[in-house]
mmCIF file of C-alpha atoms and ligand atoms in Angstrom:
data_model
loop_
_atom_site.group_PDB
_atom_site.id
_atom_site.type_symbol
_atom_site.label_atom_id
_atom_site.label_comp_id
_atom_site.label_asym_id
_atom_site.label_seq_id
_atom_site.Cartn_x
_atom_site.Cartn_y
_atom_site.Cartn_z
ATOM 1 C CA UNK N 20 25.510 -2.971 -62.437
ATOM 2 C CA UNK N 21 24.572 -6.497 -63.244
ATOM 3 C CA UNK N 22 25.660 -9.309 -61.012
ATOM 4 C CA UNK N 23 27.020 -12.751 -61.331
ATOM 5 C CA UNK N 24 27.669 -15.415 -58.925
ATOM 6 C CA UNK N 25 30.065 -18.606 -59.711
ATOM 7 C CA UNK N 26 29.367 -21.652 -58.084
ATOM 8 C CA UNK N 27 25.090 -22.852 -57.088
ATOM 9 C CA UNK N 28 26.111 -25.227 -54.620
ATOM 10 C CA UNK N 29 25.116 -24.227 -50.593
ATOM 11 C CA UNK N 30 25.798 -20.620 -50.925
ATOM 12 C CA UNK N 31 25.726 -19.522 -54.375
ATOM 13 C CA UNK N 32 22.345 -20.891 -54.633
ATOM 14 C CA UNK N 33 20.839 -18.996 -51.518
ATOM 15 C CA UNK N 34 22.574 -15.362 -52.161
ATOM 16 C CA UNK N 35 20.241 -16.372 -55.484
ATOM 17 C CA UNK N 36 17.320 -16.582 -53.521
ATOM 18 C CA UNK N 37 17.976 -14.014 -50.955
ATOM 19 C CA UNK N 38 18.565 -11.966 -54.862
ATOM 20 C CA UNK N 39 15.232 -13.123 -55.929
ATOM 21 C CA UNK N 40 13.307 -12.677 -53.574
ATOM 22 C CA UNK N 41 13.742 -9.090 -53.399
ATOM 23 C CA UNK N 42 13.911 -9.113 -57.805
ATOM 24 C CA UNK N 43 17.394 -8.377 -57.791
ATOM 25 C CA UNK N 44 19.154 -9.792 -60.790
ATOM 26 C CA UNK N 45 22.129 -11.997 -61.164
ATOM 27 C CA UNK N 46 23.910 -14.853 -63.346
ATOM 28 C CA UNK N 47 24.396 -17.864 -61.587
ATOM 29 C CA UNK N 48 27.142 -20.087 -62.939
ATOM 30 C CA UNK N 49 28.587 -23.492 -61.296
ATOM 31 C CA UNK N 50 31.063 -25.926 -63.060
ATOM 32 C CA UNK N 51 28.379 -28.000 -64.451
ATOM 33 C CA UNK N 52 27.174 -25.825 -66.704
ATOM 34 C CA UNK N 53 24.193 -23.401 -66.967
ATOM 35 C CA UNK N 54 21.560 -26.560 -68.293
ATOM 36 C CA UNK N 55 21.966 -28.123 -64.663
ATOM 37 C CA UNK N 56 20.399 -25.094 -63.278
ATOM 38 C CA UNK N 57 17.271 -25.625 -64.471
ATOM 39 C CA UNK N 58 15.612 -26.821 -61.597
ATOM 40 C CA UNK N 59 17.241 -23.653 -59.476
ATOM 41 C CA UNK N 60 16.551 -20.904 -62.535
ATOM 42 C CA UNK N 61 13.308 -22.113 -62.484
ATOM 43 C CA UNK N 62 12.188 -22.292 -58.760
ATOM 44 C CA UNK N 63 14.287 -18.579 -58.247
ATOM 45 C CA UNK N 64 11.778 -16.588 -61.186
ATOM 46 C CA UNK N 65 12.535 -14.627 -63.662
ATOM 47 C CA UNK N 66 15.478 -12.423 -61.953
ATOM 48 C CA UNK N 67 18.001 -15.498 -61.802
ATOM 49 C CA UNK N 68 19.540 -16.411 -65.017
ATOM 50 C CA UNK N 69 21.626 -19.127 -65.227
ATOM 51 C CA UNK N 70 24.854 -18.737 -67.498
ATOM 52 C CA UNK N 71 28.335 -19.317 -68.067
ATOM 53 C CA UNK N 72 31.109 -19.074 -65.841
ATOM 54 C CA UNK N 73 32.660 -16.313 -68.168
ATOM 55 C CA UNK N 74 29.547 -14.943 -68.507
ATOM 56 C CA UNK N 75 28.790 -14.777 -64.466
ATOM 57 C CA UNK N 76 32.747 -13.378 -64.435
ATOM 58 C CA UNK N 77 32.395 -10.441 -66.329
ATOM 59 C CA UNK N 78 29.589 -8.618 -64.480
ATOM 60 C CA UNK N 79 30.188 -5.854 -62.890
ATOM 61 C CA UNK N 80 30.131 -7.636 -59.696
ATOM 62 C CA UNK N 81 30.868 -11.667 -58.846
ATOM 63 C CA UNK N 82 29.992 -13.167 -56.376
ATOM 64 C CA UNK N 83 32.492 -16.264 -55.719
ATOM 65 C CA UNK N 84 30.940 -18.749 -53.902
ATOM 66 C CA UNK N 85 33.423 -21.851 -54.871
ATOM 67 C CA UNK N 86 35.172 -24.521 -52.339
ATOM 68 C CA UNK N 87 38.024 -22.693 -51.026
ATOM 69 C CA UNK N 88 40.207 -25.893 -53.375
ATOM 70 C CA UNK N 89 38.529 -25.173 -56.425
ATOM 71 C CA UNK N 90 39.948 -21.679 -56.462
ATOM 72 C CA UNK N 91 43.078 -21.995 -58.534
ATOM 73 C CA UNK N 92 41.359 -23.993 -61.253
ATOM 74 C CA UNK N 93 38.253 -20.942 -61.733
ATOM 75 C CA UNK N 94 40.458 -17.850 -61.747
ATOM 76 C CA UNK N 95 42.500 -19.507 -64.966
ATOM 77 C CA UNK N 96 41.590 -18.687 -68.051
ATOM 78 C CA UNK N 97 39.245 -16.290 -67.125
ATOM 79 C CA UNK N 98 38.800 -12.617 -68.785
ATOM 80 C CA UNK N 99 40.826 -9.902 -67.280
ATOM 81 C CA UNK N 100 38.806 -8.181 -63.666
ATOM 82 C CA UNK N 101 39.817 -4.605 -64.861
ATOM 83 C CA UNK N 102 39.058 -3.022 -62.112
ATOM 84 C CA UNK N 103 35.481 -4.753 -61.425
ATOM 85 C CA UNK N 104 33.683 -6.021 -57.681
ATOM 86 C CA UNK N 105 35.068 -9.330 -56.886
ATOM 87 C CA UNK N 106 33.137 -10.316 -53.222
ATOM 88 C CA UNK N 107 35.067 -13.106 -52.002
ATOM 89 C CA UNK N 108 32.310 -14.975 -49.949
ATOM 90 C CA UNK N 109 34.575 -18.082 -49.734
ATOM 91 C CA UNK N 110 36.160 -19.559 -46.283
ATOM 92 C CA UNK N 111 39.447 -21.851 -46.389
ATOM 93 C CA UNK N 112 38.061 -25.394 -45.586
ATOM 94 C CA UNK N 113 38.122 -28.529 -46.736
ATOM 95 C CA UNK N 114 34.426 -30.276 -47.191
ATOM 96 C CA UNK N 115 34.801 -33.792 -45.787
ATOM 97 C CA UNK N 116 33.004 -36.790 -47.431
ATOM 98 C CA UNK N 117 30.812 -38.417 -45.029
ATOM 99 C CA UNK N 118 32.687 -41.581 -45.298
ATOM 100 C CA UNK N 119 36.193 -39.864 -44.732
ATOM 101 C CA UNK N 120 38.592 -41.116 -41.964
ATOM 102 C CA UNK N 121 39.324 -37.391 -41.588
ATOM 103 C CA UNK N 122 35.921 -37.444 -39.873
ATOM 104 C CA UNK N 123 36.922 -39.366 -36.904
ATOM 105 C CA UNK N 124 40.303 -37.756 -36.900
ATOM 106 C CA UNK N 125 40.428 -36.678 -32.956
ATOM 107 C CA UNK N 126 43.198 -33.755 -33.871
ATOM 108 C CA UNK N 127 40.930 -31.782 -35.868
ATOM 109 C CA UNK N 128 38.237 -29.734 -33.824
ATOM 110 C CA UNK N 129 35.766 -29.455 -36.212
ATOM 111 C CA UNK N 130 35.624 -32.739 -37.657
ATOM 112 C CA UNK N 131 32.219 -33.124 -36.013
ATOM 113 C CA UNK N 132 31.296 -30.471 -38.657
ATOM 114 C CA UNK N 133 32.551 -32.351 -41.727
ATOM 115 C CA UNK N 134 35.252 -29.537 -42.204
ATOM 116 C CA UNK N 135 39.093 -29.475 -41.573
ATOM 117 C CA UNK N 136 40.985 -25.849 -41.737
ATOM 118 C CA UNK N 137 43.614 -25.401 -44.704
ATOM 119 C CA UNK N 138 46.611 -24.290 -43.057
ATOM 120 C CA UNK N 139 47.511 -20.846 -45.072
ATOM 121 C CA UNK N 140 50.650 -20.109 -42.983
ATOM 122 C CA UNK N 141 50.545 -16.746 -41.571
ATOM 123 C CA UNK N 142 48.331 -15.396 -43.946
ATOM 124 C CA UNK N 143 44.383 -14.617 -43.996
ATOM 125 C CA UNK N 144 42.395 -15.751 -46.597
ATOM 126 C CA UNK N 145 41.315 -12.417 -48.366
ATOM 127 C CA UNK N 146 44.616 -11.865 -48.919
ATOM 128 C CA UNK N 147 45.693 -14.934 -50.626
ATOM 129 C CA UNK N 148 41.842 -14.940 -52.438
ATOM 130 C CA UNK N 149 43.055 -11.433 -54.161
ATOM 131 C CA UNK N 150 46.275 -12.555 -55.536
ATOM 132 C CA UNK N 151 43.997 -15.057 -57.261
ATOM 133 C CA UNK N 152 41.909 -11.676 -58.645
ATOM 134 C CA UNK N 153 44.905 -9.299 -59.753
ATOM 135 C CA UNK N 154 43.382 -5.622 -61.115
ATOM 136 C CA UNK N 155 39.681 -6.927 -59.417
ATOM 137 C CA UNK N 156 38.222 -4.889 -56.023
ATOM 138 C CA UNK N 157 38.193 -7.520 -53.429
ATOM 139 C CA UNK N 158 35.832 -7.276 -50.933
ATOM 140 C CA UNK N 159 34.830 -10.053 -48.414
ATOM 141 C CA UNK N 160 30.862 -10.641 -48.168
ATOM 142 C CA UNK N 161 28.369 -13.531 -47.456
ATOM 143 C CA UNK N 162 31.105 -15.763 -46.125
ATOM 144 C CA UNK N 163 30.385 -15.681 -42.335
ATOM 145 C CA UNK N 164 26.835 -17.693 -41.454
ATOM 146 C CA UNK N 165 25.434 -20.675 -42.600
ATOM 147 C CA UNK N 166 24.391 -20.212 -45.705
ATOM 148 C CA UNK N 167 20.803 -22.100 -44.976
ATOM 149 C CA UNK N 168 20.093 -18.211 -43.319
ATOM 150 C CA UNK N 169 20.455 -15.646 -46.301
ATOM 151 C CA UNK N 170 16.743 -15.877 -47.870
ATOM 152 C CA UNK N 171 15.724 -14.879 -44.279
ATOM 153 C CA UNK N 172 16.982 -11.218 -44.080
ATOM 154 C CA UNK N 173 14.273 -10.583 -41.383
ATOM 155 C CA UNK N 174 15.065 -12.401 -38.177
ATOM 156 C CA UNK N 175 14.337 -11.580 -34.482
ATOM 157 C CA UNK N 176 12.077 -8.614 -34.805
ATOM 158 C CA UNK N 177 14.777 -7.083 -37.156
ATOM 159 C CA UNK N 178 17.461 -6.898 -39.593
ATOM 160 C CA UNK N 179 20.431 -9.502 -40.391
ATOM 161 C CA UNK N 180 23.501 -8.818 -39.939
ATOM 162 C CA UNK N 181 25.743 -8.927 -42.907
ATOM 163 C CA UNK N 182 29.719 -8.032 -42.019
ATOM 164 C CA UNK N 183 31.925 -7.233 -45.148
ATOM 165 C CA UNK N 184 35.247 -5.608 -45.471
ATOM 166 C CA UNK N 185 37.727 -4.613 -48.459
ATOM 167 C CA UNK N 186 40.275 -1.503 -49.341
ATOM 168 C CA UNK N 187 38.359 0.091 -51.825
ATOM 169 C CA UNK N 188 35.736 2.719 -50.400
ATOM 170 C CA UNK N 189 33.350 2.765 -53.410
ATOM 171 C CA UNK N 190 33.204 -0.736 -53.968
ATOM 172 C CA UNK N 191 32.710 -1.403 -50.388
ATOM 173 C CA UNK N 192 29.979 1.281 -50.991
ATOM 174 C CA UNK N 193 28.475 -0.483 -54.025
ATOM 175 C CA UNK N 194 28.486 -4.012 -51.972
ATOM 176 C CA UNK N 195 26.948 -2.520 -49.329
ATOM 177 C CA UNK N 196 23.762 -0.895 -51.571
ATOM 178 C CA UNK N 197 23.267 -4.388 -52.705
ATOM 179 C CA UNK N 198 23.584 -6.215 -49.345
ATOM 180 C CA UNK N 199 20.914 -3.202 -48.680
ATOM 181 C CA UNK N 200 18.717 -4.193 -51.467
ATOM 182 C CA UNK N 201 18.601 -8.274 -50.477
ATOM 183 C CA UNK N 202 17.404 -7.014 -46.992
ATOM 184 C CA UNK N 203 20.108 -7.187 -44.734
ATOM 185 C CA UNK N 204 21.944 -4.617 -42.205
ATOM 186 C CA UNK N 205 25.047 -4.163 -43.614
ATOM 187 C CA UNK N 206 27.863 -3.794 -40.945
ATOM 188 C CA UNK N 207 31.420 -2.339 -42.789
ATOM 189 C CA UNK N 208 34.682 -4.065 -40.292
ATOM 190 C CA UNK N 209 36.875 -1.998 -41.740
ATOM 191 C CA UNK N 210 39.895 -3.196 -44.265
ATOM 192 C CA UNK N 211 40.117 -6.392 -45.828
ATOM 193 C CA UNK N 212 43.659 -7.090 -43.080
ATOM 194 C CA UNK N 213 41.072 -6.381 -40.756
ATOM 195 C CA UNK N 214 37.591 -7.339 -41.163
ATOM 196 C CA UNK N 215 38.569 -10.329 -43.142
ATOM 197 C CA UNK N 216 40.539 -12.253 -40.139
ATOM 198 C CA UNK N 217 37.669 -11.354 -38.102
ATOM 199 C CA UNK N 218 34.675 -13.043 -40.531
ATOM 200 C CA UNK N 219 36.696 -15.698 -41.706
ATOM 201 C CA UNK N 220 36.079 -19.353 -41.138
ATOM 202 C CA UNK N 221 36.356 -21.399 -39.040
ATOM 203 C CA UNK N 222 38.089 -19.131 -36.195
ATOM 204 C CA UNK N 223 37.440 -15.959 -36.774
ATOM 205 C CA UNK N 224 35.892 -14.318 -33.722
ATOM 206 C CA UNK N 225 33.097 -13.000 -35.853
ATOM 207 C CA UNK N 226 33.062 -16.322 -38.268
ATOM 208 C CA UNK N 227 29.536 -17.997 -37.652
ATOM 209 C CA UNK N 228 28.324 -15.145 -35.138
ATOM 210 C CA UNK N 229 24.155 -14.341 -36.061
ATOM 211 C CA UNK N 230 23.636 -10.567 -34.771
ATOM 212 C CA UNK N 231 20.342 -9.199 -35.763
ATOM 213 C CA UNK N 232 19.514 -5.304 -36.015
ATOM 214 C CA UNK N 233 16.418 -4.452 -33.664
HETATM 215 N N1 NAP K 23 27.524 -23.839 -46.665
HETATM 216 C C1 NAP K 23 27.747 -22.890 -46.801
HETATM 217 O O1 NAP K 23 26.510 -22.611 -45.249
HETATM 218 C C2 NAP K 23 28.985 -21.427 -47.064
HETATM 219 C C3 NAP K 23 28.755 -20.276 -45.554
HETATM 220 C C4 NAP K 23 29.852 -19.420 -45.747
HETATM 221 C C5 NAP K 23 31.352 -19.659 -47.047
HETATM 222 N N2 NAP K 23 30.726 -20.742 -47.297
HETATM 223 C C6 NAP K 23 32.285 -21.294 -48.529
HETATM 224 O O2 NAP K 23 31.534 -20.811 -49.834
HETATM 225 C C7 NAP K 23 32.292 -21.847 -50.870
HETATM 226 C C8 NAP K 23 30.741 -22.934 -51.063
HETATM 227 O O3 NAP K 23 30.238 -23.267 -50.327
HETATM 228 P P1 NAP K 23 29.260 -24.109 -50.526
HETATM 229 O O4 NAP K 23 28.952 -24.318 -49.585
HETATM 230 O O5 NAP K 23 28.283 -23.268 -51.268
HETATM 231 O O6 NAP K 23 30.253 -25.675 -51.134
HETATM 232 P P2 NAP K 23 29.189 -26.462 -52.339
HETATM 233 O O7 NAP K 23 27.630 -26.612 -51.627
HETATM 234 O O8 NAP K 23 30.038 -27.996 -52.804
HETATM 235 O O9 NAP K 23 28.738 -25.668 -53.510
HETATM 236 C C9 NAP K 23 30.276 -25.896 -54.200
HETATM 237 C C10 NAP K 23 30.064 -25.328 -55.870
HETATM 238 O O10 NAP K 23 30.777 -24.854 -56.937
HETATM 239 C C11 NAP K 23 30.830 -25.443 -58.016
HETATM 240 N N3 NAP K 23 31.778 -25.181 -58.358
HETATM 241 C C12 NAP K 23 32.912 -26.147 -57.975
HETATM 242 N N4 NAP K 23 34.355 -25.846 -58.552
HETATM 243 C C13 NAP K 23 34.428 -25.191 -59.547
HETATM 244 C C14 NAP K 23 35.184 -24.574 -60.841
HETATM 245 N N5 NAP K 23 36.166 -24.860 -60.511
HETATM 246 N N6 NAP K 23 34.649 -23.503 -61.776
HETATM 247 C C15 NAP K 23 33.357 -23.235 -60.695
HETATM 248 N N7 NAP K 23 32.216 -23.415 -60.101
HETATM 249 C C16 NAP K 23 32.992 -24.715 -59.429
HETATM 250 C C17 NAP K 23 30.435 -26.510 -57.673
HETATM 251 O O11 NAP K 23 29.966 -26.598 -59.000
HETATM 252 P P3 NAP K 23 28.761 -27.490 -59.363
HETATM 253 O O12 NAP K 23 27.636 -27.464 -58.754
HETATM 254 O O13 NAP K 23 28.919 -27.694 -60.988
HETATM 255 O O14 NAP K 23 29.320 -28.726 -58.952
HETATM 256 C C18 NAP K 23 29.114 -26.019 -56.888
HETATM 257 O O15 NAP K 23 28.551 -25.466 -57.458
HETATM 258 C C19 NAP K 23 33.221 -22.041 -50.154
HETATM 259 O O16 NAP K 23 34.181 -21.578 -50.176
HETATM 260 C C20 NAP K 23 32.364 -22.134 -48.679
HETATM 261 O O17 NAP K 23 33.916 -22.440 -47.870
HETATM 262 C C21 NAP K 23 30.096 -21.641 -47.174
#
């Protein structure tokens, strides 16, 4: 199965780093275009190729690692998903600019972390995400840890635990294989409406949890 990663920031680049370390091939894309990825692909070696968003979005498994507020723009004009697997690695948070007055907002408990929760009403994030990618089989993964830890699947004398959740058993089995190939201990949190809210930042009970299988 070929893999596309959309987003090459903290999350997308570290997913690519984790894949590269295990020789897993992927095409990575961002808003700025393939030429902007030359330094990253030089660092990561031959299994990670820079591509256009359309190329990455055409893969069998597409990891979406862009800011929440970029999703609607991203999905416009992409080819039909045709039952392909899309990994929702996003979280519904706004990144606050360093000089933003919101960084000092006493009403925002996350201000010190430079983020602000996006109000989704009574919906969970992957339900909204799924509506943006009709016809895709959505699995949530990679979103519940700090991106910087992803290139270290071995931790504390064991394997880093990676949660995933989704409604399609075959899609989940393929994502599980990918997580295992990357060296993680994959743990199925169940259906998207069960596991998704548990994993979702900023307030999911398992968000930012760091477990290891020893
Ligand atoms: N950072 C973490 O530790 C972490 C952990 C778990 C989950 N997440 C989630 O992962 C997502 C990405 O976070 P991040 O920290 O990686 O953000 P980031 O460092 O700001 O990177 C964002 C990436 O998305 C790309 N992008 C933005 N708009 C786009 C568009 N319309 N089409 C295609 N690509 C677009 C950017 O392209 P350019 O490079 O060309 O600007 C950039 O590569 C967010 O939903 C975040 O909540 C982050």
